[in-house]
Coordinates of C-alpha atoms and ligand atoms in Angstrom, one line a residue:
Chain A
M1 CA -10.4 -12.3 -30.0
K2 CA -12.2 -8.9 -30.2
K3 CA -15.3 -10.5 -28.8
F4 CA -13.3 -12.0 -25.9
S5 CA -11.8 -8.7 -25.1
N6 CA -15.2 -7.1 -25.0
M7 CA -16.4 -9.8 -22.7
I8 CA -13.5 -9.2 -20.3
R9 CA -14.1 -5.5 -20.4
L10 CA -17.7 -6.0 -19.7
E11 CA -17.2 -8.2 -16.7
T12 CA -14.4 -6.0 -15.3
L13 CA -16.7 -3.0 -15.6
K14 CA -19.5 -4.7 -13.9
M15 CA -17.1 -5.5 -11.0
F16 CA -16.1 -2.0 -10.6
K17 CA -19.6 -0.7 -10.8
N18 CA -20.7 -3.1 -8.2
R19 CA -17.9 -2.1 -5.8
G20 CA -18.2 1.7 -6.5
F21 CA -14.4 2.2 -6.7
G22 CA -11.3 0.6 -8.0
H23 CA -8.1 0.7 -10.2
L24 CA -10.0 1.1 -13.4
G25 CA -7.4 2.8 -15.7
G26 CA -4.7 0.2 -15.4
S27 CA -7.2 -2.7 -15.6
F28 CA -8.6 -1.5 -18.9
S29 CA -5.3 -0.9 -20.6
I30 CA -4.2 -4.6 -20.3
I31 CA -7.4 -6.2 -21.5
E32 CA -6.4 -7.0 -25.1
V33 CA -3.2 -8.7 -24.0
L34 CA -5.0 -10.8 -21.5
S35 CA -7.5 -11.7 -24.2
V36 CA -4.8 -12.8 -26.6
L37 CA -2.8 -14.7 -24.0
Y38 CA -5.7 -16.6 -22.5
L39 CA -7.5 -17.3 -25.8
K40 CA -4.7 -18.1 -28.1
I41 CA -1.4 -18.5 -26.4
M42 CA -1.2 -20.0 -22.9
E43 CA -1.3 -23.6 -22.2
I44 CA -3.4 -23.9 -19.2
N45 CA -6.0 -26.1 -17.5
P46 CA -8.7 -24.1 -15.6
E47 CA -9.9 -27.4 -14.0
N48 CA -6.4 -27.8 -12.6
P49 CA -5.1 -24.3 -12.0
T50 CA -1.7 -25.5 -10.5
W51 CA -1.0 -28.0 -13.3
S52 CA 2.7 -28.3 -13.4
D53 CA 3.1 -28.1 -17.2
R54 CA 1.1 -24.8 -17.5
D55 CA 2.3 -21.6 -18.8
Y56 CA 2.6 -18.9 -16.1
L57 CA 1.3 -15.3 -15.9
V58 CA 2.5 -13.0 -13.2
L59 CA 0.6 -9.8 -13.2
S60 CA 3.4 -7.7 -11.7
K61 CA 1.2 -4.6 -11.7
G62 CA -1.0 -6.4 -9.2
H63 CA -3.5 -3.6 -8.8
A64 CA -5.0 -4.5 -12.2
G65 CA -6.2 -7.8 -10.7
P66 CA -9.9 -7.1 -11.5
A67 CA -9.1 -7.4 -15.4
L68 CA -7.4 -10.7 -14.7
Y69 CA -10.2 -12.0 -12.5
A70 CA -12.7 -11.3 -15.2
T71 CA -10.5 -13.3 -17.7
L72 CA -10.1 -16.2 -15.3
A73 CA -13.8 -16.4 -14.6
L74 CA -14.6 -16.4 -18.4
K75 CA -12.0 -19.2 -18.8
G76 CA -13.8 -21.2 -16.2
Y77 CA -11.4 -21.0 -13.3
F78 CA -14.3 -20.1 -11.0
N79 CA -17.9 -19.0 -11.2
K80 CA -18.7 -15.6 -12.8
E81 CA -20.9 -14.8 -9.8
L82 CA -17.8 -14.6 -7.7
L83 CA -16.7 -11.5 -9.6
L84 CA -19.2 -9.3 -7.8
T85 CA -17.4 -10.1 -4.4
L86 CA -14.3 -8.0 -5.5
N87 CA -12.9 -6.4 -2.4
D88 CA -15.8 -7.7 -0.2
N89 CA -15.0 -8.5 3.4
G90 CA -13.6 -12.0 3.3
T91 CA -13.4 -12.2 -0.5
S92 CA -11.3 -14.4 -2.5
L93 CA -10.9 -11.6 -5.1
P94 CA -8.8 -8.8 -3.4
S95 CA -7.8 -5.6 -5.0
H96 CA -4.3 -7.0 -5.6
C97 CA -3.5 -10.4 -6.9
D98 CA -3.1 -13.1 -4.2
R99 CA -2.0 -16.7 -5.2
L100 CA -3.4 -18.2 -2.1
K101 CA -6.9 -16.7 -2.6
T102 CA -7.7 -16.9 -6.2
P103 CA -7.6 -20.0 -8.6
G104 CA -5.5 -19.2 -11.6
I105 CA -3.4 -16.5 -9.9
D106 CA 0.2 -17.6 -10.2
M107 CA 1.8 -15.1 -8.0
T108 CA 1.0 -12.7 -5.3
T109 CA 1.7 -9.1 -6.3
G110 CA 0.9 -5.5 -5.3
S111 CA 4.1 -4.2 -4.2
L112 CA 5.4 -2.9 -7.5
G113 CA 8.7 -4.2 -8.8
Q114 CA 8.4 -7.6 -7.2
G115 CA 6.3 -9.6 -9.6
I116 CA 8.8 -9.3 -12.5
S117 CA 11.5 -10.9 -10.4
S118 CA 9.2 -13.7 -9.4
A119 CA 8.4 -14.2 -13.1
V120 CA 12.2 -14.4 -14.0
G121 CA 12.6 -16.8 -11.1
I122 CA 9.9 -19.1 -12.5
A123 CA 11.5 -19.0 -15.9
K124 CA 14.9 -19.8 -14.5
A125 CA 13.4 -22.7 -12.6
L126 CA 11.8 -24.1 -15.7
K127 CA 15.2 -23.9 -17.4
I128 CA 16.8 -25.8 -14.7
E129 CA 14.1 -28.4 -14.9
G130 CA 14.5 -28.6 -18.7
K131 CA 10.8 -27.8 -19.2
S132 CA 9.4 -26.0 -22.2
N133 CA 6.6 -24.0 -20.5
F134 CA 6.6 -20.2 -21.0
V135 CA 6.3 -17.4 -18.5
F136 CA 4.6 -14.1 -19.2
T137 CA 4.6 -11.1 -17.0
I138 CA 2.9 -7.7 -17.3
V139 CA 4.6 -4.7 -15.8
G140 CA 3.3 -1.1 -15.5
D141 CA 5.3 1.7 -17.2
G142 CA 5.3 3.5 -13.8
E143 CA 6.3 0.3 -12.1
L144 CA 9.5 0.4 -14.2
N145 CA 10.6 3.2 -11.8
E146 CA 11.5 0.5 -9.3
G147 CA 15.2 -0.5 -9.7
Q148 CA 14.3 -4.1 -9.0
C149 CA 12.8 -4.3 -12.5
F150 CA 16.2 -3.7 -14.0
E151 CA 17.8 -6.1 -11.7
A152 CA 15.3 -8.7 -13.0
I153 CA 15.9 -7.9 -16.7
Q154 CA 19.7 -8.0 -16.2
F155 CA 19.3 -11.5 -14.7
A156 CA 16.9 -12.6 -17.3
S157 CA 19.2 -11.5 -20.1
H158 CA 22.3 -12.9 -18.5
H159 CA 20.6 -16.3 -18.0
Q160 CA 19.3 -16.3 -21.6
L161 CA 15.7 -16.9 -20.5
D162 CA 14.0 -17.3 -23.8
N163 CA 11.0 -18.8 -22.2
L164 CA 10.2 -15.4 -20.7
V165 CA 8.1 -12.6 -22.3
V166 CA 7.9 -9.3 -20.5
F167 CA 5.0 -7.0 -21.4
V168 CA 5.2 -3.4 -20.4
D169 CA 1.9 -1.7 -20.4
E170 CA 2.9 1.6 -21.7
N171 CA -0.2 3.6 -20.9
K172 CA 2.0 6.6 -20.1
I173 CA 0.4 7.4 -16.8
Q174 CA 1.2 6.4 -13.2
L175 CA -0.5 7.4 -10.0
D176 CA 0.6 11.1 -9.7
G177 CA 0.7 12.0 -13.4
F178 CA 2.3 11.3 -16.7
T179 CA 5.2 8.9 -16.6
K180 CA 7.4 11.2 -18.7
D181 CA 6.9 14.0 -16.1
I182 CA 7.7 11.9 -13.1
S183 CA 10.6 9.8 -14.3
N184 CA 11.1 9.8 -18.0
Q185 CA 11.6 6.2 -19.2
R186 CA 12.8 7.4 -22.7
D187 CA 12.9 4.7 -25.4
L188 CA 12.0 1.5 -23.7
V189 CA 12.6 -0.6 -26.8
K190 CA 16.1 0.6 -27.1
K191 CA 16.7 0.3 -23.4
F192 CA 15.7 -3.3 -23.2
K193 CA 17.7 -4.0 -26.4
A194 CA 20.8 -2.7 -24.7
F195 CA 20.0 -5.1 -21.9
G196 CA 20.1 -8.0 -24.3
F197 CA 16.3 -8.4 -24.9
H198 CA 14.4 -9.1 -28.1
S199 CA 12.4 -5.9 -27.9
V200 CA 9.5 -4.6 -29.9
R201 CA 6.6 -2.1 -29.5
V202 CA 3.0 -2.9 -30.7
N203 CA -0.4 -1.4 -30.5
G204 CA -1.6 -2.8 -27.2
H205 CA -5.2 -2.6 -28.2
D206 CA -4.9 -4.6 -31.4
E207 CA -5.2 -8.3 -30.8
E208 CA -3.7 -9.3 -34.1
S209 CA -0.5 -7.3 -33.6
I210 CA -0.2 -8.6 -30.1
L211 CA -0.7 -12.2 -31.2
K212 CA 1.9 -11.8 -34.0
S213 CA 4.4 -10.2 -31.6
I214 CA 4.0 -13.0 -29.0
K215 CA 4.5 -15.7 -31.7
I216 CA 7.7 -14.1 -32.8
A217 CA 8.9 -13.8 -29.1
L218 CA 8.2 -17.4 -28.4
N219 CA 10.3 -18.4 -31.4
T220 CA 13.2 -16.1 -30.4
K221 CA 16.0 -18.3 -29.0
G222 CA 18.8 -17.4 -26.7
K223 CA 17.3 -14.3 -25.2
P224 CA 14.2 -13.1 -23.3
S225 CA 11.6 -10.9 -25.0
L226 CA 10.0 -7.6 -24.3
I227 CA 6.8 -6.5 -25.8
I228 CA 5.9 -2.9 -25.2
L229 CA 2.1 -2.5 -25.3
D230 CA 1.4 1.0 -26.6
T231 CA -1.9 1.5 -24.7
I232 CA -4.5 4.0 -23.4
K233 CA -5.1 4.1 -19.7
G234 CA -8.8 3.5 -19.2
K235 CA -9.2 2.2 -22.8
G236 CA -12.7 1.5 -23.8
I237 CA -14.6 4.2 -21.9
E238 CA -13.9 7.4 -23.9
E239 CA -14.8 9.8 -21.1
F240 CA -12.3 8.1 -18.7
E241 CA -9.5 7.5 -21.3
N242 CA -6.1 9.1 -20.7
I243 CA -7.0 11.1 -17.7
V244 CA -4.7 11.0 -14.7
S245 CA -7.5 10.5 -12.2
N246 CA -8.5 7.2 -13.8
H247 CA -5.8 5.3 -12.0
H248 CA -8.2 4.8 -9.0
M249 CA -11.7 6.0 -9.3
R250 CA -14.5 6.4 -6.9
F251 CA -17.5 6.7 -9.1
S252 CA -19.8 9.7 -9.1
E253 CA -23.4 9.8 -10.1
D254 CA -22.2 11.1 -13.6
D255 CA -19.6 8.4 -13.8
L256 CA -22.2 5.8 -13.2
V257 CA -24.4 7.1 -16.0
I258 CA -21.4 6.7 -18.3
I259 CA -20.6 3.2 -16.9
N260 CA -24.2 2.0 -17.4
R261 CA -24.3 3.2 -21.0
K262 CA -21.0 1.4 -21.6
I263 CA -22.2 -1.8 -20.0
A264 CA -25.3 -1.7 -22.3
E265 CA -23.1 -1.2 -25.3
L266 CA -20.8 -4.1 -24.4
E267 CA -23.6 -6.4 -23.6
E268 CA -24.9 -5.6 -27.1
V269 CA -21.6 -6.5 -28.8
T270 CA -20.9 -9.6 -26.8
R271 CA -24.4 -11.1 -27.2
Chain B
M1 CA 4.3 19.0 27.8
N2 CA 1.2 21.1 27.8
V3 CA -1.6 18.9 26.7
K4 CA -5.3 19.5 27.1
I5 CA -7.5 16.4 26.8
L6 CA -10.9 17.2 25.3
E7 CA -13.6 16.2 27.7
K8 CA -15.6 14.8 24.8
P9 CA -13.5 13.5 21.8
L10 CA -14.5 15.1 18.6
N11 CA -15.4 13.6 15.3
N12 CA -13.2 16.0 13.4
S13 CA -13.2 16.3 9.6
Y14 CA -9.6 17.5 9.2
E15 CA -7.8 14.7 7.5
L16 CA -4.3 13.9 8.6
R17 CA -3.1 14.1 5.0
E18 CA -4.4 17.7 4.9
V19 CA -2.6 18.4 8.2
Y20 CA 0.7 17.1 6.6
A21 CA 0.5 19.5 3.6
D22 CA -0.8 22.5 5.6
T23 CA 1.9 22.1 8.3
L24 CA 4.8 21.5 6.0
I25 CA 3.8 24.6 4.1
S26 CA 3.8 26.6 7.3
I27 CA 7.2 25.1 8.4
A28 CA 8.7 25.7 4.9
K29 CA 7.8 29.5 5.1
N30 CA 10.6 30.0 7.7
N31 CA 12.8 27.2 6.7
S32 CA 14.4 26.9 3.2
K33 CA 15.9 23.5 4.1
I34 CA 12.8 21.5 4.1
V35 CA 12.5 19.1 1.2
A36 CA 9.4 16.9 0.8
L37 CA 9.9 13.6 -1.0
E38 CA 7.2 11.4 -2.5
A39 CA 7.2 8.1 -4.3
D40 CA 4.2 8.5 -6.7
L41 CA 1.7 8.8 -3.8
M42 CA 1.5 12.5 -3.7
G43 CA -2.2 12.3 -4.7
A44 CA -2.9 9.9 -1.9
I45 CA -1.5 12.4 0.7
K46 CA -2.7 15.5 -1.1
M47 CA 0.7 17.2 -1.3
K48 CA -0.1 19.1 -4.5
K49 CA -0.9 22.2 -2.3
Y50 CA 2.7 22.1 -1.0
L51 CA 4.1 21.5 -4.5
D52 CA 2.4 24.5 -5.9
I53 CA 4.0 26.8 -3.3
Y54 CA 7.5 25.1 -3.0
P55 CA 8.2 23.4 -6.3
N56 CA 12.0 23.7 -5.6
N57 CA 11.7 22.0 -2.2
F58 CA 9.6 19.0 -3.4
I59 CA 10.6 15.9 -5.3
N60 CA 8.3 13.2 -6.6
C61 CA 10.9 10.5 -7.1
G62 CA 8.6 8.1 -8.9
I63 CA 7.9 4.6 -7.6
M64 CA 11.3 4.0 -6.1
E65 CA 11.3 3.9 -2.4
A66 CA 14.7 2.5 -1.8
N67 CA 16.2 5.1 -4.1
M68 CA 14.2 7.8 -2.4
V69 CA 15.8 7.0 0.9
G70 CA 19.2 7.2 -0.7
I71 CA 18.3 10.6 -2.3
A72 CA 17.2 11.8 1.1
S73 CA 20.5 10.8 2.6
G74 CA 22.3 12.9 0.0
L75 CA 20.0 15.8 0.7
A76 CA 20.7 15.4 4.4
L77 CA 24.4 15.3 3.8
R78 CA 24.0 18.8 2.3
G79 CA 22.1 20.1 5.4
F80 CA 18.5 19.7 4.0
I81 CA 15.8 18.3 6.2
P82 CA 14.1 15.6 4.1
F83 CA 10.5 14.7 4.9
M84 CA 9.5 11.5 3.1
H85 CA 6.0 10.0 2.7
T86 CA 4.7 6.9 1.3
F87 CA 2.4 4.1 2.6
G88 CA 3.8 2.6 5.8
V89 CA 4.7 -0.7 4.1
F90 CA 6.7 1.0 1.4
A91 CA 8.3 3.5 3.8
T92 CA 9.7 0.8 6.0
R93 CA 9.7 -2.7 4.6
R94 CA 10.5 -1.8 1.0
C95 CA 13.6 0.2 1.8
F96 CA 14.7 -1.1 5.2
D97 CA 18.3 -1.7 4.5
Q98 CA 18.6 1.8 3.0
L99 CA 17.0 3.3 6.1
F100 CA 19.1 1.3 8.3
L101 CA 22.5 2.0 6.6
S102 CA 22.3 5.1 4.5
I103 CA 20.3 7.0 7.2
G104 CA 20.7 5.3 10.6
Y105 CA 24.2 4.0 10.5
A106 CA 25.4 7.1 8.7
D107 CA 23.7 9.2 11.4
L108 CA 21.7 11.4 9.0
N109 CA 18.5 13.3 9.3
L110 CA 15.2 11.9 8.0
K111 CA 11.5 12.4 8.8
I112 CA 9.4 9.6 7.6
I113 CA 5.6 9.7 7.4
G114 CA 4.2 6.2 7.0
S115 CA 0.5 6.4 6.1
D116 CA -2.3 4.0 6.1
A117 CA -1.5 2.5 9.5
G118 CA -2.5 -1.2 9.9
V119 CA -6.1 -1.9 9.1
S120 CA -6.7 1.6 7.9
A121 CA -5.2 0.4 4.6
A122 CA -8.6 -1.3 4.2
H123 CA -9.3 -2.1 0.5
N124 CA -5.7 -1.9 -0.5
G125 CA -5.3 -5.3 1.3
G126 CA -2.5 -7.4 2.5
T127 CA 0.3 -6.0 0.4
H128 CA -0.4 -2.5 1.6
M129 CA -1.3 -3.1 5.2
P130 CA 1.6 -2.4 7.7
F131 CA 1.5 -4.6 10.8
E132 CA 5.3 -4.5 11.2
D133 CA 6.5 -1.0 10.5
L134 CA 6.8 0.0 14.1
G135 CA 8.7 -3.1 14.8
L136 CA 11.1 -2.5 12.0
M137 CA 11.7 1.1 12.9
R138 CA 12.3 0.2 16.5
L139 CA 15.2 -1.9 15.4
I140 CA 17.2 1.0 14.0
P141 CA 19.5 2.3 16.8
N142 CA 18.4 5.9 17.9
A143 CA 15.4 6.1 15.7
T144 CA 12.3 7.7 17.3
V145 CA 9.2 5.8 16.6
I146 CA 5.8 7.5 16.9
E147 CA 2.2 6.5 16.3
I148 CA 0.0 9.6 15.9
T149 CA -3.2 9.9 17.9
D150 CA -5.0 12.8 16.1
W151 CA -4.5 15.8 14.0
V152 CA -3.6 18.1 16.8
M153 CA -0.7 15.9 17.9
F154 CA 0.4 15.4 14.2
Q155 CA 0.6 19.1 13.6
D156 CA 2.6 19.7 16.8
L157 CA 5.0 16.9 16.3
L158 CA 5.8 17.8 12.7
K159 CA 6.8 21.2 13.9
Q160 CA 8.9 19.7 16.7
V161 CA 10.8 17.0 14.7
V162 CA 12.0 19.6 12.2
N163 CA 14.4 20.8 14.9
I164 CA 15.6 17.4 16.1
H165 CA 18.4 15.5 14.4
G166 CA 17.9 11.9 13.4
I167 CA 15.3 9.5 12.2
H168 CA 11.6 10.1 13.2
Y169 CA 9.0 7.7 12.1
L170 CA 5.5 9.1 12.3
R171 CA 2.9 6.5 11.7
I172 CA -0.5 8.0 10.6
V173 CA -3.9 7.2 9.4
R174 CA -4.3 9.1 6.1
K175 CA -7.9 10.3 6.6
T176 CA -9.6 11.4 9.8
M177 CA -9.0 10.3 13.4
L178 CA -11.0 10.9 16.5
Q179 CA -9.8 14.2 18.0
I180 CA -8.6 13.5 21.6
Y181 CA -6.6 16.7 22.3
D182 CA -7.5 20.3 22.3
E183 CA -6.0 22.6 19.6
G184 CA -2.7 24.1 20.6
S185 CA -1.7 21.2 22.8
R186 CA 2.1 20.7 23.1
F187 CA 3.4 17.1 23.3
T188 CA 6.7 15.9 24.7
I189 CA 8.3 13.1 22.7
G190 CA 9.0 10.2 25.0
E191 CA 6.3 11.0 27.5
G192 CA 3.0 9.1 27.6
I193 CA -0.4 10.8 28.4
V194 CA -2.8 9.5 31.0
L195 CA -6.3 9.9 29.4
R196 CA -8.3 8.1 32.2
E197 CA -7.6 7.1 35.8
G198 CA -8.7 3.9 37.3
N199 CA -7.2 1.3 39.6
D200 CA -8.3 -2.0 38.3
A201 CA -6.1 -2.2 35.1
T202 CA -4.3 -0.1 32.7
V203 CA -4.8 -0.1 29.0
I204 CA -1.9 1.4 27.1
A205 CA -2.8 2.2 23.5
T206 CA -1.8 4.0 20.4
G207 CA -3.4 5.3 17.2
I208 CA -6.9 4.1 16.3
M209 CA -6.9 1.9 19.5
I210 CA -7.2 4.9 21.6
K211 CA -10.8 5.3 20.5
E212 CA -11.4 1.6 21.2
A213 CA -9.8 2.0 24.7
L214 CA -12.1 4.9 25.5
E215 CA -15.1 3.0 24.4
A216 CA -14.0 0.1 26.5
H217 CA -13.6 2.4 29.5
K218 CA -17.2 3.4 29.2
M219 CA -18.3 -0.2 28.8
L220 CA -16.4 -1.4 31.9
L221 CA -17.7 1.6 34.1
K222 CA -21.1 0.1 33.7
E223 CA -19.8 -3.0 35.4
D224 CA -18.0 -1.0 38.1
I225 CA -14.6 -1.8 36.6
H226 CA -12.2 1.2 36.6
I227 CA -9.4 1.3 34.1
S228 CA -6.6 3.8 33.4
I229 CA -5.8 4.6 29.8
I230 CA -2.4 5.8 28.6
D231 CA -1.7 7.2 25.2
L232 CA 1.8 5.9 24.7
F233 CA 2.3 7.6 21.3
T234 CA 6.1 7.5 21.5
I235 CA 6.8 3.8 21.3
K236 CA 10.6 4.5 21.2
P237 CA 12.1 5.9 23.4
I238 CA 9.4 4.4 25.7
D239 CA 8.2 6.3 28.8
Q240 CA 9.5 3.7 31.2
E241 CA 8.7 5.7 34.3
L242 CA 5.0 6.1 33.5
V243 CA 4.6 2.4 32.5
I244 CA 6.1 1.2 35.7
K245 CA 4.1 3.7 37.7
Y246 CA 0.9 2.3 36.3
A247 CA 2.0 -1.3 36.6
K248 CA 2.5 -0.6 40.3
K249 CA -0.8 1.2 40.5
T250 CA -3.0 -1.3 38.7
G251 CA -1.1 -4.6 38.6
L252 CA -2.3 -5.5 35.2
I253 CA -1.4 -4.0 31.8
I254 CA -3.2 -4.5 28.6
T255 CA -1.6 -3.1 25.5
A256 CA -3.7 -2.4 22.4
E257 CA -2.2 -1.8 19.0
N258 CA -3.2 -1.7 15.3
H259 CA 0.0 -3.7 14.6
N260 CA 1.5 -7.1 15.1
I261 CA 1.9 -7.9 18.8
I262 CA 5.5 -8.7 18.0
G263 CA 7.8 -5.6 17.6
G264 CA 5.5 -2.8 18.4
L265 CA 3.8 -1.3 21.6
G266 CA 3.2 -4.6 23.2
S267 CA 6.7 -5.7 22.8
A268 CA 8.2 -2.4 24.0
V269 CA 6.0 -2.4 27.1
S270 CA 6.7 -6.0 27.9
K271 CA 10.4 -5.4 27.6
C272 CA 10.3 -2.4 29.9
L273 CA 8.3 -4.3 32.5
S274 CA 10.0 -7.6 32.4
E275 CA 13.3 -6.0 33.2
S276 CA 12.2 -3.5 35.8
Y277 CA 8.9 -4.5 37.4
P278 CA 7.6 -7.8 36.1
T279 CA 3.8 -7.5 35.7
K280 CA 1.2 -9.4 33.7
V281 CA 0.9 -7.8 30.2
I282 CA -1.8 -8.9 27.9
R283 CA -1.1 -7.8 24.3
I284 CA -4.0 -6.9 22.0
G285 CA -3.0 -6.7 18.4
V286 CA -2.5 -8.7 15.3
N287 CA -1.3 -12.2 16.0
E288 CA 0.7 -14.0 13.4
R289 CA -1.4 -12.9 10.5
F290 CA -1.1 -11.0 7.3
G291 CA -3.4 -8.3 6.2
Q292 CA -6.3 -8.6 3.8
V293 CA -8.9 -6.5 2.1
G294 CA -12.0 -5.2 3.8
T295 CA -13.7 -2.3 5.5
Q296 CA -11.8 -1.0 8.5
D297 CA -14.7 -2.1 10.7
F298 CA -14.6 -5.6 9.4
L299 CA -10.8 -5.8 9.7
Q300 CA -10.9 -4.5 13.3
K301 CA -13.3 -7.3 14.2
E302 CA -11.4 -9.8 12.2
Y303 CA -8.0 -9.1 14.0
G304 CA -9.6 -8.5 17.4
L305 CA -9.0 -4.8 17.6
T306 CA -12.2 -3.6 19.0
A307 CA -13.4 -2.1 22.3
K308 CA -15.0 -5.5 23.0
D309 CA -11.7 -7.2 22.7
I310 CA -10.2 -4.9 25.3
V311 CA -13.2 -5.4 27.6
K312 CA -12.8 -9.1 27.3
A313 CA -9.1 -9.0 28.0
V314 CA -9.6 -6.8 31.0
K315 CA -12.3 -9.0 32.5
E316 CA -10.5 -12.3 31.9
N317 CA -7.3 -11.1 33.6
L318 CA -8.6 -9.0 36.5
Ligands
LIG1 C1 6.3 -0.5 -4.2 C2 5.0 0.2 -4.4 N1 5.0 1.6 -4.2 C3 3.8 2.2 -4.5 C4 2.6 1.6 -4.8 C5 1.4 2.4 -5.0 N2 0.9 2.4 -6.3 C6 0.0 1.5 -6.8 S1 -0.3 1.6 -8.4 C7 0.8 2.9 -8.6 C8 1.0 3.5 -9.9 C9 1.5 2.5 -10.9 O1 1.7 3.0 -12.2 P1 1.8 2.1 -13.4 O2 2.8 1.0 -13.1 O3 2.1 2.9 -14.6 O4 0.4 1.3 -13.4 P2 -0.8 1.5 -14.4 O5 -0.7 2.8 -15.1 O6 -0.7 0.4 -15.4 O7 -2.0 1.4 -13.6 C10 1.4 3.2 -7.3 C11 2.4 4.2 -7.1 C12 2.7 0.2 -4.9 N3 1.6 -0.5 -5.2 N4 3.9 -0.5 -4.7
LIG2 MG1 1.0 3.3 -16.3

């Protein structure tokens, strides 16, 4: 799993380098969870991306699309070459996730707060149909400012959607600064518990812990699950980690030196 | 109105986002009732300058646009003058019912800055690209709907709207725009500005399409076709008198907007003429499409928002 995470990080970084700018911080904080989901958990069929019995992933924080695109390419949904077209004119890999453009993207997102509701809706639909597929969604900690998120979790809890796992990428930073300074979320585990969720916090960069927590979530019956991923925004490039300006970066010459060094390192460990 | 049109438009480096912070700072100097509201896009609009000087008159709500409008309504009820900024899509679509009821229907005061007009949202793509914000805002009774042409106009209108009650929607490009007007120009809300005179057709444009219209004017001159150009920056209330005058004068109207042809400038002009002086109106704008990622140049071509598209429309309909 570590290796797969490194491969995702490498491909994602190459995409950003090629484009010269992008939402680096929030892409790098969710790489381990993507790695675990796509390697060990999700029932999917890259040859048939819209297979009706698949598990779903809605990347509610749609600006982290690049990390998911890299994962999908590595899983064989499309050619790795395509990754370098990120944000090109006419591309099928836009900055924010688009279900109509990219094979493997289950829902269009980018307006924060909306994806989580769609994920809840899919979970409800599967319940109505009596199906056993699972639905996963990844929400930003800043994104949780949106009231719609809490409408979605009320609904999920009321409807006992135990086929739903909500991940919150708690990287502690949003666009304008630290989440605690803009709108303090306080203890999210307690908050979601109060809403009726099975609710835990794990190290979001430790694949084994993530895997274990997902397995427990999938076996929790009668209620939806929340897994808070305790993460570092920009994880994996020490120079960029945890700085507010890593949300959307336009790379300077100095940045590129760092990026090139990191790419070489990642190439070494994924060989 | 006391507007001076530059003989040669200027490529100015003064970004509109800087104009916003600078102007609000100067307004707040003499007005303790100003409150600037943001929804986690303060960085994008460079409002830190303002925050540093007026921390008590600044609220970064977080990513909660609908709630931000509600907060603004409460501030307005206590006599504050809320200025609220976010990307145009989030400033209108994401919180439309709140704008409609808590501000519009309740007759409260709110100044809205919607940034990243149309294709200027570029690499943020379809979710962030407003082609319908003007249309939505026009639907709110008594709202004033404006698309800013350049920094000179933005600065002047920010100062003016402070003193006028009600909803003002100011649509801007966040970075630089071609400077059309000389510094110190004074604009009158509701009055269009004639930028060029010609008898063959009239191009009515707003925002980034002014630049394209001026370009088209030059291209057409070479073919001995003479067009008038009107900057109709106030889309609502529309300058009916001026539109009718130029319909009479040239017999053909082309509207050009960085917006859906439904709801915005083209619709407003068509409505005004169909009722009062039926004239052929050709609408240039986005036609039944969503946004997408790309450079602004690419997107202007993709959606038919270039000088060439204007030239073509004029020639085909003369
Ligand atoms: C409704 C809405 N408002 C504003 C934005 C602009 N925006 C994009 S990302 C972002 C910050 C997101 O913070 P967070 O959810 O913590 O994401 P992460 O830290 O994981 O990148 C903002 C404000 C948006 N995409 N959608
Ligand atoms: Mg965050």
